[in-house]
Structures are given as C-alpha cells and as structure tokens.
Amino acid sequence: MKSHAVVFGVANNDCYPEVLLNSIPVPDLVTNTNDMQVVMQMLIDRVNMFDKTNVGVMSIACNTLHILLPKLQKLTNIPFVSMIDVVVGDVIKKGYKKVGLLASPTTIKTRLYQQALQAQDVRVGIPTREQIIDLGNIIQNIISGKSNQKLPLIEIANDLVKSSKVEAIILGCTELPLVFPRRFRVPVLNSIDILASKLVNYYYKKEEL
C-alpha cells in the first residue's frame, strides 16, 4: 500500500481497487497435463461466477494455467490480462534480444513464452532436459514448504546464463521468486510482479490492456 501512495498518490481507503480473489485448489499441472480437463472445468466454473460480477478485468496468477487462457477468454466478454503477454511486453520495453526462461516443465514444453517472445524476434534460452526435470522438482518442493531450493535453482540459472548468453532471466513460475534472489548476475523478470504492476497501472492510469 505504501507503493500505491507514493506512485499513484493514494490517500484514502476508497482510493484502492476492489479485488475479488478466488484461490482455487486445482490439481497439479507443473510436470504433466493429465488432469487438464478437471482443471479446465474448475476454471470454467470460476469464470462463470465472475461473469456475474461487475469486474473490469480478470487475470490468472499462474503461468502454467495460461495454456487454458484462450479457451477461457471465449467464455466471457470480460478481458483477461495475460501474464505471458505482459512479461513479453516488459522484455520488449527493456530492449532485451535474448532472455532465459525458468519455468515449470509444462510451461516450457508447451512453449507459452517461446512462441510469444519469438514472435517479437526475441530469442529464448531454456535449461537442459535434465534441468527442466529438476525445475519441476524444485517447484514441487517449494509448494510443499521446503525452503532449501535456492542453491539448485541458482545453479540452473547460472548454467543458463553461461551456455545461452542471455541478457535477463524470466521467472516464469510464481513459486520461483519465493527462493530466487532479487539481485542476480543478470536482470530478473518476476512474472507475478510484472502482472501486478500492469493491473495496478490499468486501474489507476487507465492503461490499455
């Protein structure tokens, strides 16, 4: 809230946006898509629920679940703010020509970020096959409350910087910033922070989506 006051001049309670939050215990899609239909139906139910409210926009605070976003958007006239799109926009704004991607195995395998970035002529470095498996384990461990995942994650990131010569690293999974250092040898793009910033700027500055 302090940042809202400083950046947007918020002074009173009624200056803050109303946020409707729905935390959904969906089955895990981090490493595979076996439960895709179950997850899809759960999200459809929530979209239908929000469709009855007066919300201006919707967003999904999970990178991996964006594989379902095109289908979900067809169900409602309320616009979704895509985390993938806003991160790609941030990459373009900052002028990076090659970035590294740390994300869930499903996000990497479905090429959510790779396709969007390559469409903007940005090259993408990804970890090795073995490291992608390791990323899945790291993410699962973070979800289960194991906090000793920082060193193996940094090791993968360092290898990516060295092997692919990337200019920045995208943390394309919302669990990873919980253990990844804010300061690294190259700039770090935190997908959830970038999404939150876009939503706040949309509310206060009426930025286009």
XYZ file of C-alpha atoms in Angstrom:
209
model
C 0.000 0.000 0.000
C 2.929 2.307 0.629
C 3.987 1.993 -3.003
C 0.428 2.870 -4.102
C 0.564 6.034 -2.005
C 3.941 7.070 -3.390
C 3.396 6.212 -7.052
C -0.299 6.977 -7.513
C -0.970 9.494 -4.758
C -3.413 7.237 -2.935
C -4.501 8.921 0.293
C -7.774 7.322 1.373
C -9.291 3.877 1.812
C -11.703 4.320 -1.069
C -8.852 5.048 -3.482
C -7.817 1.399 -3.553
C -9.240 -1.032 -6.107
C -11.714 -3.683 -5.077
C -10.105 -7.074 -5.666
C -12.108 -10.291 -5.895
C -9.731 -13.159 -5.171
C -10.517 -16.794 -5.789
C -7.811 -19.220 -4.697
C -8.553 -22.494 -6.456
C -7.018 -25.824 -5.304
C -6.581 -27.161 -8.831
C -4.754 -30.438 -9.494
C -1.087 -30.074 -10.340
C -0.114 -29.291 -13.935
C 3.504 -28.442 -13.121
C 5.026 -31.548 -14.675
C 2.195 -33.016 -16.778
C -1.266 -32.251 -18.136
C -3.047 -35.455 -17.102
C -5.684 -33.539 -15.131
C -6.178 -30.832 -17.738
C -9.918 -31.412 -18.154
C -10.532 -31.351 -14.406
C -8.621 -28.081 -14.106
C -10.424 -26.628 -17.103
C -13.846 -27.323 -15.614
C -12.842 -25.752 -12.295
C -11.693 -22.613 -14.091
C -14.823 -22.505 -16.257
C -16.924 -22.522 -13.091
C -14.939 -19.563 -11.718
C -15.153 -17.611 -14.959
C -18.921 -18.094 -14.953
C -19.010 -16.924 -11.343
C -17.006 -13.763 -12.050
C -19.075 -13.135 -15.159
C -21.986 -12.338 -12.835
C -19.999 -9.633 -11.054
C -19.021 -6.157 -12.167
C -15.282 -6.791 -12.513
C -13.396 -4.862 -15.169
C -10.680 -7.401 -15.889
C -9.601 -10.888 -14.852
C -6.192 -12.497 -14.575
C -4.700 -15.849 -13.650
C -1.791 -15.704 -11.218
C -0.216 -18.878 -12.587
C 1.959 -19.058 -15.686
C 1.240 -22.719 -16.450
C -2.541 -22.283 -16.420
C -2.203 -19.800 -19.275
C -2.275 -22.799 -21.607
C -6.043 -22.676 -20.971
C -6.454 -18.922 -21.328
C -7.574 -18.805 -24.997
C -10.459 -21.194 -24.259
C -11.426 -19.341 -21.088
C -11.451 -15.970 -22.848
C -14.023 -17.289 -25.323
C -16.438 -17.869 -22.439
C -16.649 -14.243 -21.309
C -16.617 -10.662 -22.540
C -14.545 -9.632 -19.524
C -10.957 -9.276 -20.775
C -8.217 -11.397 -19.270
C -4.847 -9.770 -18.675
C -2.338 -12.376 -19.825
C 0.733 -12.783 -17.658
C 2.625 -14.092 -20.672
C 1.765 -11.038 -22.763
C 2.690 -8.505 -20.087
C 6.036 -10.206 -19.433
C 6.790 -10.240 -23.152
C 5.825 -6.570 -23.258
C 8.264 -5.860 -20.448
C 11.033 -7.680 -22.324
C 10.352 -5.584 -25.431
C 10.171 -2.362 -23.416
C 13.566 -3.052 -21.880
C 15.114 -3.905 -25.229
C 16.309 -7.433 -24.478
C 17.095 -9.545 -27.521
C 17.795 -12.834 -25.738
C 16.335 -13.965 -22.431
C 16.497 -17.106 -20.339
C 13.380 -18.876 -19.103
C 12.979 -20.654 -15.779
C 9.510 -22.158 -15.513
C 7.567 -25.345 -14.904
C 8.193 -28.259 -17.270
C 4.667 -27.832 -18.645
C 5.149 -24.120 -19.343
C 8.437 -24.801 -21.127
C 7.177 -27.817 -23.097
C 4.046 -26.024 -24.301
C 6.234 -23.129 -25.481
C 3.977 -20.456 -23.987
C 6.816 -17.986 -23.616
C 8.969 -19.184 -26.503
C 6.255 -18.633 -29.109
C 5.247 -15.234 -27.756
C 8.831 -13.995 -27.496
C 9.998 -15.372 -30.829
C 7.040 -13.636 -32.485
C 8.708 -10.419 -31.291
C 12.145 -11.509 -32.563
C 13.419 -12.253 -29.064
C 15.493 -15.408 -28.667
C 14.866 -17.662 -25.685
C 17.349 -19.823 -23.815
C 15.928 -22.751 -21.867
C 17.546 -25.232 -19.459
C 18.643 -28.710 -20.496
C 16.189 -31.615 -20.457
C 17.582 -32.818 -17.137
C 17.412 -29.333 -15.645
C 13.786 -28.951 -16.740
C 13.000 -32.086 -14.735
C 14.931 -30.585 -11.823
C 12.873 -27.390 -12.117
C 9.714 -29.443 -11.733
C 11.087 -30.996 -8.557
C 12.202 -27.601 -7.231
C 8.753 -26.114 -7.815
C 7.041 -29.065 -6.145
C 9.369 -28.750 -3.170
C 8.611 -25.036 -2.826
C 4.874 -25.783 -2.931
C 5.321 -28.369 -0.176
C 7.149 -25.860 2.022
C 10.751 -26.943 1.525
C 12.784 -23.746 1.519
C 16.200 -25.200 0.655
C 15.713 -24.825 -3.097
C 17.715 -21.624 -3.629
C 21.104 -23.140 -4.465
C 19.922 -25.727 -7.036
C 17.791 -23.056 -8.711
C 20.679 -20.591 -8.870
C 22.892 -23.321 -10.319
C 20.434 -23.857 -13.176
C 20.196 -20.094 -13.742
C 23.980 -19.704 -13.802
C 24.299 -22.531 -16.322
C 21.655 -20.863 -18.486
C 23.454 -17.520 -18.444
C 26.756 -19.183 -19.278
C 25.509 -21.523 -22.013
C 22.978 -19.255 -23.728
C 24.498 -15.814 -23.076
C 21.117 -14.390 -22.053
C 20.641 -10.737 -21.098
C 17.949 -11.398 -18.481
C 16.124 -14.246 -16.754
C 12.338 -14.667 -16.726
C 10.968 -16.316 -13.601
C 8.044 -17.893 -15.426
C 6.582 -19.651 -12.399
C 5.126 -17.834 -9.422
C 6.804 -20.178 -6.929
C 10.342 -19.412 -8.101
C 10.559 -15.802 -6.795
C 9.954 -17.185 -3.300
C 13.510 -18.555 -3.261
C 15.315 -16.829 -6.144
C 17.479 -13.828 -5.156
C 16.252 -10.384 -6.192
C 19.778 -9.486 -7.249
C 21.456 -11.768 -9.752
C 24.241 -11.540 -12.292
C 21.685 -10.531 -14.966
C 18.346 -8.722 -14.518
C 15.488 -10.873 -13.219
C 11.951 -10.506 -14.585
C 9.444 -11.648 -11.961
C 6.274 -12.608 -13.831
C 3.886 -12.084 -10.911
C 5.336 -8.642 -10.112
C 5.011 -7.601 -13.745
C 1.389 -8.784 -13.862
C 0.539 -6.965 -10.634
C 2.132 -3.777 -11.957
C 0.105 -3.988 -15.165
C -3.149 -4.455 -13.262
C -2.436 -1.545 -10.934
C -1.478 0.732 -13.819
C -4.632 -0.291 -15.659
C -6.707 0.710 -12.632
C -5.025 3.995 -11.764
C -3.684 5.187 -15.106
C -6.303 3.578 -17.359
C -3.542 1.964 -19.414
C -4.682 -0.122 -22.345
C -4.596 -3.884 -21.888
